[in-house]
GROMACS .gro file of C-alpha atoms in nm:
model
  183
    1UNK     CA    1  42.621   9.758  15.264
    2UNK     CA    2  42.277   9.930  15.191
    3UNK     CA    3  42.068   9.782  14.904
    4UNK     CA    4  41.958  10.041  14.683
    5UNK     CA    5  41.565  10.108  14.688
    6UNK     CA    6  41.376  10.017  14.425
    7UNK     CA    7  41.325  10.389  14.301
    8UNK     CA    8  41.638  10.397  14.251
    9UNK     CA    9  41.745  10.051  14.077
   10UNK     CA   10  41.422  10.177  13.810
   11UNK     CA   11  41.573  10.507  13.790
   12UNK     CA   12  41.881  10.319  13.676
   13UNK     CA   13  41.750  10.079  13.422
   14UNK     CA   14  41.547  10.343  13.283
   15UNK     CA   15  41.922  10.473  13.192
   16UNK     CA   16  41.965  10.155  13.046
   17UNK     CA   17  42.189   9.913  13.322
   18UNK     CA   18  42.055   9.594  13.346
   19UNK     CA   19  42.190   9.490  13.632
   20UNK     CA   20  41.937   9.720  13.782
   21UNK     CA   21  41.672   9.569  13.549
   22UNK     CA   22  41.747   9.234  13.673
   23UNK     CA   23  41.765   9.326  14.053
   24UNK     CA   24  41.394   9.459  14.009
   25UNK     CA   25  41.262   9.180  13.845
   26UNK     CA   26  41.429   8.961  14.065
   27UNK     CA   27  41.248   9.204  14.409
   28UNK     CA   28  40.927   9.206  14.240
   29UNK     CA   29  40.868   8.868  13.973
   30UNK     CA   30  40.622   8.784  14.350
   31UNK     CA   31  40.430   9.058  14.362
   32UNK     CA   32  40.409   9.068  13.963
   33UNK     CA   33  40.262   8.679  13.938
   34UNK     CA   34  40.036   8.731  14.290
   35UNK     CA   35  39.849   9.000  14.148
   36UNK     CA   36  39.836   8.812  13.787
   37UNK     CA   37  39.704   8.512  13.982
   38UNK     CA   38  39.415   8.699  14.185
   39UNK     CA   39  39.280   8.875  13.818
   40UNK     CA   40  39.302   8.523  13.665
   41UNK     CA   41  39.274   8.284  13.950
   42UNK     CA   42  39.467   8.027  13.678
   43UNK     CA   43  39.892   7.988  13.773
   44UNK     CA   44  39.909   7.909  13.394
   45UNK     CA   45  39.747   8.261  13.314
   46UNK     CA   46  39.922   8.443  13.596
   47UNK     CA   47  40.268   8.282  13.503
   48UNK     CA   48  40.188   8.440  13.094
   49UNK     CA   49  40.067   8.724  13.262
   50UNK     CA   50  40.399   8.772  13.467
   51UNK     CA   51  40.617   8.726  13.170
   52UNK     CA   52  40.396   8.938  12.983
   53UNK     CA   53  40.474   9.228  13.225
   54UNK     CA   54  40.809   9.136  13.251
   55UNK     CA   55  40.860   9.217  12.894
   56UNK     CA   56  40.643   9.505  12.912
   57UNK     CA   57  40.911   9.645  13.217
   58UNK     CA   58  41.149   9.629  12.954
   59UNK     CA   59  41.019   9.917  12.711
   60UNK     CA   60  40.835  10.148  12.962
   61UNK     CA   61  41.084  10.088  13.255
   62UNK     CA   62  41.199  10.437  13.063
   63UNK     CA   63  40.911  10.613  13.191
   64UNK     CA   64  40.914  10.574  13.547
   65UNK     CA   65  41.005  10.944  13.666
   66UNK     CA   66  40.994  10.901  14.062
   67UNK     CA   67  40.685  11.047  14.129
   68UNK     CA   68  40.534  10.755  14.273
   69UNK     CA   69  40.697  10.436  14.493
   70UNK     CA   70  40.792  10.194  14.226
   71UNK     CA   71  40.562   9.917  14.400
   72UNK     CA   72  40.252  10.151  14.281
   73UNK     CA   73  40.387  10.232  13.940
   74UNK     CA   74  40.491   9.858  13.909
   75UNK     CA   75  40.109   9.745  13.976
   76UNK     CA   76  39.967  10.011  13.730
   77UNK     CA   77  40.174   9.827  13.478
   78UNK     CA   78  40.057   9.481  13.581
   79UNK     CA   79  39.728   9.625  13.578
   80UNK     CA   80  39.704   9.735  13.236
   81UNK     CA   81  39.863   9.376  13.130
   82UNK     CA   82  39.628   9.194  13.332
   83UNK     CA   83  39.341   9.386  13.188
   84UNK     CA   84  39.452   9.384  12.813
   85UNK     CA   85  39.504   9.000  12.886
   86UNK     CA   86  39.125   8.959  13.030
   87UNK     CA   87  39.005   9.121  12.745
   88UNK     CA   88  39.193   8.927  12.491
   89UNK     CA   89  39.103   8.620  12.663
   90UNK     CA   90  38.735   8.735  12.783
   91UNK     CA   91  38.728   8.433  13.018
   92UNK     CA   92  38.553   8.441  13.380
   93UNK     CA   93  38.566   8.082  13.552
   94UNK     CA   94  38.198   8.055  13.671
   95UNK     CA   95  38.206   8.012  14.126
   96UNK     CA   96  37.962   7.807  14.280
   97UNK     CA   97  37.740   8.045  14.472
   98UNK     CA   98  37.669   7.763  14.727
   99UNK     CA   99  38.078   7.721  14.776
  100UNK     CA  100  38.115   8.085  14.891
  101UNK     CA  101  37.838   8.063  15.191
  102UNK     CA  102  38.026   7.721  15.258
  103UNK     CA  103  38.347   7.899  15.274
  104UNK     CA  104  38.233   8.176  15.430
  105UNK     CA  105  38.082   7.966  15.715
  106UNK     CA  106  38.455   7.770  15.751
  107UNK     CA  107  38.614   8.112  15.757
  108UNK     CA  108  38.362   8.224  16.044
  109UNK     CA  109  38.405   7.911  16.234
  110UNK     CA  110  38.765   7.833  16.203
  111UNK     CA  111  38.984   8.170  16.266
  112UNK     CA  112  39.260   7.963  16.461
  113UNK     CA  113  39.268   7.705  16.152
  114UNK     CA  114  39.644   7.659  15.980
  115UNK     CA  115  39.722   7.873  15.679
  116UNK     CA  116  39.768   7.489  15.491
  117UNK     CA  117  39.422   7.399  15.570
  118UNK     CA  118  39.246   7.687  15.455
  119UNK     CA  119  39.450   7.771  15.135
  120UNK     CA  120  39.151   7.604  14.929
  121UNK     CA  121  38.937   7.848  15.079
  122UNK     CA  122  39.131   8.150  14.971
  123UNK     CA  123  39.131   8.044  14.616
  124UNK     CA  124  38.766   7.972  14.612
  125UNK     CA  125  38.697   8.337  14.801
  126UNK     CA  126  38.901   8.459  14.546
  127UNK     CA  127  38.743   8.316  14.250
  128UNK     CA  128  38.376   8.510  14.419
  129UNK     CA  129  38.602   8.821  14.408
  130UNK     CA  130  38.626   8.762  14.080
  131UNK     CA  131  38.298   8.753  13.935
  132UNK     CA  132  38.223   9.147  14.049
  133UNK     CA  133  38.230   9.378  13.832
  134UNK     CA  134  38.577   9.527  13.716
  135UNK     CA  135  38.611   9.838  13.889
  136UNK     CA  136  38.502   9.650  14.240
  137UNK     CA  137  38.664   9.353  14.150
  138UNK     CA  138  38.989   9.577  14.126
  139UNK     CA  139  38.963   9.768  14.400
  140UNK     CA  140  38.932   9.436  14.599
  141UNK     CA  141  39.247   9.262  14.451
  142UNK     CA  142  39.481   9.581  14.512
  143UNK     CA  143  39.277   9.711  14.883
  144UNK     CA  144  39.294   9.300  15.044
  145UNK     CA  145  39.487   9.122  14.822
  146UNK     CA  146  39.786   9.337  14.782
  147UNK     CA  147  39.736   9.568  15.141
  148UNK     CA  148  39.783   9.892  14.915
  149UNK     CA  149  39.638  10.174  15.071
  150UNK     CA  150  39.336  10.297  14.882
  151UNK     CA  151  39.543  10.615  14.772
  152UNK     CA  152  39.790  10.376  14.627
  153UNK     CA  153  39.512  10.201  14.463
  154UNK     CA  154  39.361  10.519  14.334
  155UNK     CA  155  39.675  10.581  14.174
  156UNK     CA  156  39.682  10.243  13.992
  157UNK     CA  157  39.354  10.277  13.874
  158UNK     CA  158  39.363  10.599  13.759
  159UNK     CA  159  39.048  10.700  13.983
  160UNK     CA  160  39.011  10.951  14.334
  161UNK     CA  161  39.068  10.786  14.675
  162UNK     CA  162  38.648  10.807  14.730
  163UNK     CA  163  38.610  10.617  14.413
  164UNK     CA  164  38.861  10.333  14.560
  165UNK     CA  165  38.635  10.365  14.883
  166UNK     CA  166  38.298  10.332  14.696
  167UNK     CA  167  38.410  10.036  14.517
  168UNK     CA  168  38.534   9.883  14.783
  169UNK     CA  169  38.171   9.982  14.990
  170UNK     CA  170  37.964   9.800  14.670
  171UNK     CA  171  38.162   9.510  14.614
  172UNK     CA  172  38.107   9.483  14.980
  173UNK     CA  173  37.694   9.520  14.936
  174UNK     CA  174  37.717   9.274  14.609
  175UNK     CA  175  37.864   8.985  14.808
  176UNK     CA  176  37.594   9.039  15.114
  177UNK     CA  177  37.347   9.012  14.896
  178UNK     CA  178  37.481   8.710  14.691
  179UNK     CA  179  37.548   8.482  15.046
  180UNK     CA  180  37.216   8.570  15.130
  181UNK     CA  181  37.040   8.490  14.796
  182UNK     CA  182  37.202   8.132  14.875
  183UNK     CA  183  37.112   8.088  15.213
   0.00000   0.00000   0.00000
């Protein structure tokens, strides 16, 4: 039996069948709390973040036309919640300066290391990500943290590929010159 794609399960529950809804949410609920959890860095805020999308699906799922894979629409949507959620909650966890040239040095030094060990460091990497300013900070989460292509991440951002790339290309030059301003 072939599964139906996700285009075509949002086609579906844009008609209204929820069993379509449900097999969507069920694909995707991942994907939806990941990328809430890299904006917030918080599981609390990513799981309300998540749920807030999730009901979100349920009154613009209408509006997906096809014209994009449902993976890129999908993020624009957990975008925008993320965002509206950030700016409702206009919270930024401060990050230790000093922890990010410490966990960029353990990164450096211990490629073979096992996913278990370094999962503190990801968080805390993360968290630096975080304190860039929006439109790098974005570009970062969708480029690394989600491996979208930067014309997929154009498209959830609402910007040109070259924007993507220049964001990407000064978040870069930001966090060189932080590490080194705490070396």
């Amino acid at each position: 039996m072939i599964e139906d794609s996700d285009e075509t399960l949002a086609l579906r529950a844009g008609q209204g069948c929820r069993a379509s809804f449900a097999m969507l949410l069920d694909r995707n609920y991942d994907r939806i709390y990941r990328t809430a959890w890299r904006f917030t860095g918080s599981r609390d805020r990513a799981e309300d973040i998540a749920q807030d999308v999730c009901v979100k699906l349920v009154s613009v799922i209408g509006s997906f036309r096809g014209d994009a894979k449902f993976t890129t629409w999908l993020h624009r949507v957990a975008y925008t919640t993320a965002q509206d959620n950030n700016r409702m909650s206009n919270r930024t966890a401060p990050v230790d300066p000093v922890e990010v040239v410490r966990l960029a040095d353990v990164n450096q030094q211990q490629d073979d290391a096992p996913d278990t060990s370094r999962e503190g460091d990801s968080e805390a990497l993360w968290d630096a990500v975080r304190t860039l300013p929006p439109q790098q900070r974005d570009a970062i989460l969708y480029v690394y943290g989600e491996q979208l292509s930067h014309a997929q991440t154009a498209s959830v951002l609402g910007c040109s590929e070259k924007t993507v790339s220049w964001h990407i290309h000064e978040a870069k030059k930001r966090l060189k010159i932080l590490l080194k301003a705490v070396s």
